Tab-separated table of C-alpha atoms in Angstrom:
chain	number	residue	atom	x	y	z
A	151	MET	CA	74.888	82.960	70.684
A	152	ALA	CA	75.859	80.150	68.317
A	153	ARG	CA	78.425	82.501	66.771
A	154	ALA	CA	79.672	83.394	70.249
A	155	PHE	CA	80.146	79.723	71.142
A	156	SER	CA	82.058	79.206	67.915
A	157	ALA	CA	84.277	82.223	68.587
A	158	MET	CA	85.132	80.932	72.071
A	159	THR	CA	86.034	77.550	70.597
A	160	GLU	CA	88.426	79.228	68.162
A	161	LEU	CA	89.887	81.322	70.984
A	162	GLU	CA	90.718	78.210	72.985
A	163	ARG	CA	92.257	76.600	69.899
A	164	GLY	CA	94.756	79.463	69.650
A	165	ALA	CA	93.214	81.989	67.274
A	166	GLU	CA	94.805	85.459	67.269
A	167	ALA	CA	92.389	87.297	69.545
A	168	ASN	CA	94.355	90.408	70.484
A	169	VAL	CA	94.744	91.889	67.016
A	170	ASP	CA	96.486	95.056	68.276
A	171	GLU	CA	99.343	93.039	69.726
A	172	HIS	CA	99.048	90.060	67.321
A	173	ARG	CA	98.790	87.452	70.035
A	174	MET	CA	96.682	84.549	71.190
A	175	VAL	CA	94.611	84.698	74.368
A	176	GLY	CA	95.074	81.551	76.395
A	177	HIS	CA	94.062	82.003	80.016
A	178	TYR	CA	91.851	78.908	79.652
A	179	TRP	CA	94.962	76.788	79.128
A	180	LEU	CA	96.296	77.781	82.561
A	181	ARG	CA	93.909	75.296	84.211
A	182	SER	CA	93.835	72.831	81.288
A	183	PRO	CA	97.342	72.743	79.756
A	184	GLU	CA	96.355	69.793	77.587
A	185	LEU	CA	94.215	72.195	75.522
A	186	ALA	CA	97.159	74.442	74.629
A	187	PRO	CA	97.765	74.675	70.868
A	188	ASN	CA	101.322	73.368	71.049
A	189	ALA	CA	103.545	71.239	73.264
A	190	ASP	CA	105.834	74.121	74.236
A	191	ILE	CA	103.019	76.141	75.805
A	192	ARG	CA	101.690	73.079	77.588
A	193	ALA	CA	105.139	72.317	79.007
A	194	ASP	CA	105.632	75.949	80.101
A	195	ILE	CA	102.362	75.934	82.048
A	196	GLU	CA	103.057	72.603	83.725
A	197	ARG	CA	106.622	73.623	84.602
A	198	THR	CA	105.443	76.891	86.109
A	199	VAL	CA	102.774	75.308	88.313
A	200	ALA	CA	105.361	72.771	89.479
A	201	ALA	CA	107.858	75.574	90.163
A	202	VAL	CA	105.274	77.510	92.202
A	203	LYS	CA	104.568	74.427	94.305
A	204	GLN	CA	108.250	73.597	94.803
A	205	PHE	CA	109.233	77.152	95.702
A	206	THR	CA	106.322	77.361	98.144
A	207	LYS	CA	107.271	74.031	99.719
A	208	ASP	CA	110.889	75.146	100.116
A	209	VAL	CA	109.824	78.417	101.749
A	210	HIS	CA	107.366	76.729	104.105
A	211	GLU	CA	109.920	74.066	105.057
A	212	GLN	CA	112.564	76.803	105.528
A	213	LYS	CA	114.848	75.425	102.844
A	214	ILE	CA	114.722	78.896	101.299
A	215	VAL	CA	115.360	81.454	104.025
A	216	PRO	CA	116.224	85.158	104.273
A	217	GLU	CA	119.744	86.258	105.162
A	218	ARG	CA	119.097	87.172	108.808
A	219	SER	CA	116.100	85.117	109.896
A	220	ASP	CA	115.099	81.498	110.268
A	221	GLY	CA	112.365	81.822	107.666
A	222	PHE	CA	109.976	83.925	105.611
A	223	PHE	CA	106.671	84.635	107.321
A	224	VAL	CA	105.384	87.626	105.336
A	225	VAL	CA	104.784	88.052	101.580
A	226	LEU	CA	104.845	91.528	100.031
A	227	VAL	CA	103.445	91.672	96.491
A	228	ILE	CA	104.332	94.674	94.303
A	229	GLY	CA	102.153	95.029	91.208
A	230	ILE	CA	99.293	97.017	89.763
A	231	GLY	CA	96.057	96.263	87.908
A	232	GLY	CA	95.969	92.658	86.770
A	233	SER	CA	99.275	92.039	88.522
A	234	ALA	CA	97.625	92.667	91.888
A	235	LEU	CA	93.805	92.732	91.770
A	236	GLY	CA	93.229	89.029	91.198
A	237	ALA	CA	95.737	87.934	93.836
A	238	GLN	CA	94.318	90.464	96.320
A	239	PHE	CA	90.822	89.112	95.802
A	240	VAL	CA	91.821	85.451	96.119
A	241	CYS	CA	94.105	85.991	99.115
A	242	ASP	CA	91.443	87.999	100.941
A	243	ALA	CA	88.700	85.510	100.098
A	244	LEU	CA	90.654	82.441	101.173
A	245	GLY	CA	92.988	83.743	103.879
A	246	ARG	CA	92.463	82.296	107.353
A	247	GLY	CA	93.784	82.989	110.797
A	248	ASP	CA	96.091	79.985	110.493
A	249	ALA	CA	97.557	81.107	107.129
A	250	ARG	CA	101.117	79.915	106.543
A	251	MET	CA	102.199	83.463	105.617
A	252	VAL	CA	100.726	86.947	105.875
A	253	VAL	CA	100.262	88.609	102.459
A	254	ARG	CA	100.413	92.378	101.881
A	255	PHE	CA	100.259	94.410	98.652
A	256	ILE	CA	101.784	97.595	97.269
A	257	ASP	CA	99.576	98.250	94.248
A	258	ASN	CA	100.192	101.923	93.488
A	259	THR	CA	102.896	104.572	93.204
A	260	ASP	CA	101.447	106.614	96.069
A	261	PRO	CA	104.360	107.419	98.445
A	262	ASP	CA	102.043	107.603	101.441
A	263	GLY	CA	100.526	104.222	100.568
A	264	ILE	CA	103.994	102.705	100.211
A	265	ASP	CA	105.066	104.164	103.560
A	266	ARG	CA	101.935	102.808	105.189
A	267	ILE	CA	102.799	99.250	104.166
A	268	LEU	CA	106.498	99.620	104.984
A	269	ASP	CA	105.652	101.001	108.430
A	270	GLU	CA	103.478	97.949	109.034
A	271	LEU	CA	106.347	95.661	108.003
A	272	ASP	CA	109.097	97.590	109.775
A	273	GLU	CA	109.673	94.967	112.476
A	274	SER	CA	109.344	92.023	110.092
A	275	LEU	CA	111.163	93.198	106.956
A	276	ASP	CA	113.942	90.675	107.596
A	277	GLN	CA	111.277	87.932	107.382
A	278	THR	CA	109.507	89.369	104.333
A	279	LEU	CA	109.581	87.807	100.870
A	280	THR	CA	108.886	90.398	98.154
A	281	ILE	CA	107.309	89.398	94.832
A	282	VAL	CA	107.626	91.953	92.007
A	283	ILE	CA	105.119	91.415	89.189
A	284	SER	CA	105.256	93.167	85.805
A	285	LYS	CA	104.863	91.507	82.417
A	286	SER	CA	106.815	94.142	80.503
A	287	GLY	CA	109.183	94.820	83.376
A	288	ASP	CA	108.757	98.538	82.712
A	289	THR	CA	105.437	99.263	84.459
A	290	ARG	CA	106.259	102.555	86.184
A	291	GLU	CA	104.067	102.091	89.247
A	292	THR	CA	105.555	98.667	89.920
A	293	ARG	CA	109.101	99.818	89.252
A	294	ASN	CA	108.657	102.728	91.660
A	295	GLY	CA	107.319	100.439	94.363
A	296	MET	CA	110.217	98.047	93.833
A	297	LEU	CA	112.794	100.834	94.134
A	298	GLU	CA	111.151	102.162	97.310
A	299	VAL	CA	111.031	98.704	98.882
A	300	ALA	CA	114.596	97.883	97.843
A	301	ALA	CA	115.709	101.106	99.536
A	302	ALA	CA	113.860	100.068	102.707
A	303	TYR	CA	115.741	96.767	102.732
A	304	ARG	CA	119.034	98.640	102.319
A	305	ARG	CA	118.209	100.982	105.204
A	306	ALA	CA	117.617	97.885	107.322
A	307	GLY	CA	121.026	96.523	106.306
A	308	LEU	CA	119.456	93.793	104.164
A	309	ASN	CA	120.205	92.614	100.639
A	310	PHE	CA	116.981	93.003	98.646
A	311	ALA	CA	117.987	90.313	96.140
A	312	LYS	CA	118.068	87.693	98.908
A	313	HIS	CA	114.389	88.442	99.633
A	314	ALA	CA	113.036	88.951	96.109
A	315	VAL	CA	111.179	87.006	93.417
A	316	ALA	CA	110.278	88.311	89.951
A	317	ILE	CA	107.245	87.324	87.877
A	318	THR	CA	107.741	88.791	84.421
A	319	ARG	CA	108.262	88.073	80.738
A	320	GLU	CA	111.543	86.406	79.883
A	321	GLY	CA	114.062	88.977	78.658
A	322	SER	CA	112.277	91.979	80.183
A	323	SER	CA	114.233	94.600	82.121
A	324	LEU	CA	112.867	93.135	85.362
A	325	HIS	CA	113.909	89.644	84.291
A	326	GLN	CA	117.416	90.872	83.449
A	327	ARG	CA	117.696	92.623	86.802
A	328	ALA	CA	116.493	89.584	88.750
A	329	VAL	CA	118.920	87.264	86.962
A	330	GLY	CA	121.809	89.721	87.167
A	331	GLU	CA	121.311	90.318	90.888
A	332	HIS	CA	120.626	86.630	91.656
A	333	TRP	CA	117.136	87.021	93.076
A	334	LEU	CA	115.668	83.967	94.766
A	335	ALA	CA	113.556	82.999	91.746
A	336	THR	CA	112.003	84.199	88.511
A	337	LEU	CA	108.697	82.922	87.159
A	338	PRO	CA	107.221	83.609	83.726
A	339	MET	CA	104.421	85.752	82.375
A	340	TRP	CA	103.418	85.045	78.806
A	341	ASP	CA	102.237	87.274	75.954
A	342	TRP	CA	99.135	85.122	75.560
A	343	VAL	CA	97.849	85.887	79.081
A	344	GLY	CA	96.416	89.358	79.630
A	345	GLY	CA	96.789	91.020	83.009
A	346	ARG	CA	93.074	90.921	83.793
A	347	THR	CA	92.969	87.163	83.184
A	348	SER	CA	96.300	86.309	84.823
A	349	VAL	CA	95.112	85.397	88.318
A	350	LEU	CA	95.480	81.655	87.665
A	351	SER	CA	99.025	82.064	86.347
A	352	ALA	CA	102.044	82.501	88.632
A	353	VAL	CA	100.774	86.057	89.219
A	354	GLY	CA	98.016	84.815	91.505
A	355	LEU	CA	99.127	81.265	92.228
A	356	LEU	CA	102.402	82.105	93.980
A	357	PRO	CA	101.032	84.553	96.605
A	358	THR	CA	98.028	82.294	97.134
A	359	ALA	CA	100.140	79.161	97.553
A	360	LEU	CA	102.531	80.915	99.944
A	361	GLN	CA	99.527	81.944	102.024
A	362	GLY	CA	98.714	78.258	102.345
A	363	VAL	CA	95.795	77.896	99.922
A	364	ASP	CA	95.376	74.687	97.918
A	365	ILE	CA	96.030	75.979	94.401
A	366	ASP	CA	95.123	72.608	92.877
A	367	SER	CA	91.560	73.136	94.121
A	368	LEU	CA	91.554	76.681	92.752
A	369	LEU	CA	92.633	75.450	89.320
A	370	SER	CA	90.261	72.483	89.502
A	371	GLY	CA	87.262	74.740	90.177
A	372	ALA	CA	88.097	76.894	87.164
A	373	ARG	CA	88.649	73.827	84.975
A	374	GLU	CA	85.310	72.296	86.006
A	375	CYS	CA	83.527	75.582	85.292
A	376	ASP	CA	85.188	75.779	81.862
A	377	ILE	CA	83.838	72.335	81.000
A	378	VAL	CA	80.275	73.304	81.947
A	379	THR	CA	80.425	76.697	80.223
A	380	ARG	CA	81.573	75.215	76.921
A	381	SER	CA	78.092	73.724	76.487
A	382	SER	CA	76.253	75.031	73.439
A	383	CYS	CA	72.933	74.615	75.254
A	384	ILE	CA	72.235	78.030	76.752
A	385	LEU	CA	70.014	76.743	79.554
A	386	ASP	CA	72.749	74.327	80.693
A	387	ASN	CA	75.495	76.942	80.480
A	388	PRO	CA	75.591	79.443	83.382
A	389	ALA	CA	78.061	81.767	81.615
A	390	ALA	CA	75.839	81.872	78.525
A	391	LEU	CA	72.824	82.617	80.728
A	392	MET	CA	74.706	85.481	82.363
A	393	ALA	CA	75.849	86.884	79.014
A	394	ALA	CA	72.282	86.665	77.690
A	395	MET	CA	70.989	88.460	80.794
A	396	TRP	CA	73.557	91.228	80.359
A	397	HIS	CA	72.508	91.554	76.733
A	398	PHE	CA	68.836	91.684	77.650
A	399	ALA	CA	69.532	94.443	80.193
A	400	ARG	CA	71.545	96.385	77.589
A	401	GLU	CA	68.761	96.176	75.021
A	402	GLN	CA	66.359	97.717	77.512
A	403	CYS	CA	68.697	100.577	78.457
A	404	ASP	CA	71.904	101.558	76.662
A	405	GLN	CA	73.662	102.678	79.851
A	406	ARG	CA	73.382	99.744	82.220
A	407	ASN	CA	75.578	99.364	85.295
A	408	MET	CA	76.453	96.061	86.954
A	409	VAL	CA	76.087	96.181	90.748
A	410	ILE	CA	77.888	93.328	92.516
A	411	LEU	CA	76.463	92.528	95.964
A	412	PRO	CA	78.159	89.516	97.555
A	413	TYR	CA	76.671	88.430	100.868
A	414	ARG	CA	79.979	87.367	102.368
A	415	ASP	CA	82.679	89.666	103.745
A	416	ARG	CA	85.369	87.531	102.113
A	417	LEU	CA	84.018	88.509	98.684
A	418	ALA	CA	84.222	92.260	99.354
A	419	LEU	CA	87.100	92.663	96.853
A	420	PHE	CA	85.308	90.756	94.102
A	421	SER	CA	83.756	93.924	92.639
A	422	ARG	CA	87.208	95.557	92.395
A	423	TYR	CA	88.547	92.502	90.587
A	424	LEU	CA	85.550	92.500	88.239
A	425	GLN	CA	85.933	96.196	87.479
A	426	GLN	CA	89.098	95.460	85.541
A	427	LEU	CA	87.937	92.172	84.028
A	428	VAL	CA	84.602	93.562	82.823
A	429	MET	CA	85.304	97.236	82.142
A	430	GLU	CA	88.652	96.777	80.396
A	431	SER	CA	87.154	94.032	78.253
A	432	ILE	CA	83.838	95.712	77.377
A	433	GLY	CA	84.636	99.433	77.485
A	434	LYS	CA	85.426	100.067	73.814
A	435	GLU	CA	85.038	102.953	71.387
A	436	ARG	CA	84.676	100.830	68.266
A	437	SER	CA	83.087	97.533	67.329
A	438	ARG	CA	85.037	94.881	65.450
A	439	ALA	CA	83.501	96.271	62.265
A	440	GLY	CA	84.980	99.678	63.044
A	441	ARG	CA	81.741	101.441	64.007
A	442	ILE	CA	81.787	104.040	66.785
A	443	VAL	CA	79.773	102.401	69.581
A	444	HIS	CA	81.180	103.637	72.925
A	445	GLU	CA	80.193	100.424	74.659
A	446	GLY	CA	80.702	99.805	78.340
A	447	LEU	CA	79.391	98.072	81.423
A	448	THR	CA	80.231	99.946	84.611
A	449	VAL	CA	80.847	97.738	87.649
A	450	TYR	CA	80.441	98.870	91.223
A	451	GLY	CA	79.425	97.205	94.432
A	452	ASN	CA	79.541	96.861	98.153
A	453	LYS	CA	78.692	93.836	100.284
A	454	GLY	CA	75.573	92.587	101.964
A	455	SER	CA	74.095	93.524	104.247
A	456	THR	CA	76.195	96.688	104.387
A	457	ASP	CA	74.598	97.718	101.095
A	458	GLN	CA	71.235	98.128	102.830
A	459	HIS	CA	72.763	100.892	104.903
A	460	SER	CA	74.583	102.581	102.033
A	461	PHE	CA	73.120	102.597	98.531
A	462	VAL	CA	70.102	100.287	98.270
A	463	GLN	CA	67.911	103.374	98.680
A	464	GLN	CA	69.057	104.633	95.288
A	465	LEU	CA	68.893	101.188	93.722
A	466	ARG	CA	65.256	100.876	94.727
A	467	ASP	CA	63.985	104.428	94.167
A	468	GLY	CA	66.592	106.123	91.956
A	469	PRO	CA	67.342	105.765	88.227
A	470	ASP	CA	66.682	102.343	86.729
A	471	ASP	CA	70.053	102.102	84.995
A	472	PHE	CA	71.512	98.939	86.537
A	473	PHE	CA	71.081	95.283	87.321
A	474	VAL	CA	72.255	93.613	90.517
A	475	THR	CA	74.240	90.413	90.830
A	476	PHE	CA	73.700	88.899	94.273
A	477	ILE	CA	76.155	86.248	95.445
A	478	GLU	CA	75.033	84.078	98.327
A	479	VAL	CA	77.006	81.418	100.177
A	480	LEU	CA	74.840	78.832	101.898
A	481	ARG	CA	77.307	77.614	104.508
A	482	ASP	CA	77.917	80.325	107.098
A	483	ARG	CA	80.960	78.909	108.881
A	484	PRO	CA	82.613	75.499	109.372
A	485	GLU	CA	81.194	75.004	112.860
A	486	LYS	CA	77.628	75.423	114.070
A	487	SER	CA	76.602	79.028	114.732
A	488	MET	CA	75.304	80.265	118.057
A	489	MET	CA	71.723	81.479	118.276
A	490	VAL	CA	71.214	85.241	118.641
A	491	GLU	CA	67.468	84.667	119.106
A	492	ASP	CA	65.361	81.541	119.565
A	493	ASN	CA	66.461	79.190	116.748
A	494	VAL	CA	67.855	82.133	114.770
A	495	SER	CA	71.574	82.673	114.063
A	496	ALA	CA	73.416	85.715	112.737
A	497	GLY	CA	73.723	83.810	109.459
A	498	ASP	CA	69.951	83.374	109.266
A	499	TYR	CA	69.628	87.147	109.469
A	500	PHE	CA	72.289	87.446	106.785
A	501	HIS	CA	70.316	85.317	104.312
A	502	GLY	CA	67.106	87.075	105.301
A	503	PHE	CA	68.623	90.443	104.435
A	504	LEU	CA	69.669	89.144	101.013
A	505	TYR	CA	66.190	87.874	100.195
A	506	GLY	CA	64.622	91.020	101.619
A	507	THR	CA	66.817	93.298	99.527
A	508	ARG	CA	66.135	91.262	96.413
A	509	ALA	CA	62.378	91.393	97.054
A	510	ALA	CA	62.463	95.150	97.713
A	511	LEU	CA	64.200	95.731	94.391
A	512	SER	CA	61.887	93.353	92.541
A	513	GLU	CA	58.837	95.236	93.833
A	514	LYS	CA	60.076	98.243	91.849
A	515	GLY	CA	60.868	96.204	88.749
A	516	ARG	CA	64.622	96.305	89.314
A	517	GLN	CA	66.451	93.392	87.699
A	518	SER	CA	68.781	91.014	89.505
A	519	ILE	CA	70.752	87.809	89.079
A	520	THR	CA	71.576	85.510	91.989
A	521	ILE	CA	74.599	83.217	92.067
A	522	THR	CA	74.498	80.626	94.841
A	523	LEU	CA	77.560	78.833	96.231
A	524	ASN	CA	77.299	75.965	98.679
A	525	GLU	CA	80.392	77.191	100.494
A	526	LEU	CA	83.322	79.515	99.959
A	527	ASN	CA	86.546	77.646	99.359
A	528	ALA	CA	89.366	77.464	96.829
A	529	ARG	CA	87.311	75.412	94.381
A	530	SER	CA	84.301	77.752	94.427
A	531	VAL	CA	86.527	80.831	94.028
A	532	GLY	CA	88.064	79.175	90.964
A	533	VAL	CA	84.549	78.586	89.641
A	534	LEU	CA	83.617	82.264	90.121
A	535	ILE	CA	86.720	83.454	88.282
A	536	ALA	CA	86.118	81.137	85.317
A	537	LEU	CA	82.389	81.903	85.220
A	538	PHE	CA	82.878	85.637	84.778
A	539	GLU	CA	85.799	85.224	82.378
A	540	ARG	CA	83.606	83.118	80.078
A	541	ALA	CA	80.566	85.384	80.448
A	542	VAL	CA	82.647	88.399	79.402
A	543	GLY	CA	83.961	86.540	76.359
A	544	LEU	CA	80.496	85.438	75.260
A	545	TYR	CA	78.889	88.841	75.891
A	546	THR	CA	81.445	90.746	73.840
A	547	GLU	CA	80.864	88.378	70.946
A	548	LEU	CA	77.126	89.104	71.169
A	549	ILE	CA	77.741	92.838	70.750
A	550	ASP	CA	80.630	92.523	68.252
A	551	LEU	CA	83.479	93.724	70.466
A	552	ASN	CA	87.001	92.445	70.957
A	553	ALA	CA	87.279	91.671	74.674
A	554	TYR	CA	91.013	91.131	74.540
A	555	ASP	CA	92.529	94.422	73.389
A	556	GLN	CA	92.851	97.570	75.506
A	557	PRO	CA	93.793	100.602	73.391
A	558	GLY	CA	92.545	102.999	76.061
A	559	VAL	CA	94.925	101.576	78.656
A	560	GLU	CA	97.854	101.870	76.266
A	561	ALA	CA	96.884	105.460	75.464
A	562	GLY	CA	96.862	106.284	79.177
A	563	LYS	CA	100.359	104.856	79.636
A	564	LYS	CA	101.702	106.836	76.682
A	565	GLY	CA	100.094	109.994	78.022
A	566	ALA	CA	101.752	109.473	81.419
A	567	ASP	CA	105.154	109.023	79.732
A	568	ARG	CA	104.768	112.415	78.073
């Protein structure tokens, strides 16, 4: 663990972590620009956060408007993988009935899925702001979605460029198109931020801010968690504790799965977000030393108490090849809950089901971790994101893997091109 702490320190100082692509890995700087290894990176981060806030303010105040409507009231995000999963999770977790804008996603190249979203937006396309997200600018799924959506704008007699924003690497084909066609804005993606850790860059911040979420609180939560999880005292470091627990579970059984069971509907997409963060980081054929290891940590999950009616039966009585991570949120809702029985609310039942499920699993020797949040808000979501990012980094150091390359993903893209 001491070596893992040291490796994380070097990572944050700007060491070349992605050796396949010869680049640094700096998602920690997104919430603490002062830690960036040079002034240019720090300035880029600060400029981008300021640009996100200013663009959002101008849209909300109707200083930036579509060509045939008084304002933008819908956001359509086109991306895939890390260019969509993090923003989907955060927007779903923090979206409220009084959201400033409705956010929808096209995150695949499925024609039926694209049509489904476009049908939903048919009456409001003239009020829809579309954000296209692709670091390389050449991601086929994202390009296809963009072309389909641009065609829908044309059929409606609208100029796509007057409704579009690009988030991409400077100089990419998407960047060139956005500049050449005079899109509303372009925001940067950087080589030193991987897709699965990009949620606190413009990729996640812009849709979240447009929805009306306080992105300063989101960034603050992540920054505060980073400070705590830099501690070299394992017992004071929740990310180190998690990484050690994962390692302990692995030592007992080579093929462990991570079951995520959040007891809050707003965290239902957290397991999908973690699938990419954890599985793309840990699922590797070779160790750093070059040994064939075929490591992995499969993530799946549902939500409490739905899980008790779906797969807890297998968790309790089936193969012991997993550990559960429960996530509980102590505050049920902002206002006081009604009583469904004498002095018992629906939320009381909710917590009771969590503790009951945990006890039922424990009776059979099934392992679990519980993460407790006081309430679910932008700050606590930022904490969750940073907590798991750090735990993944520490865990991969413990088992001698590089968390920040993804040769399997690149192989899949090349195979699709053929």
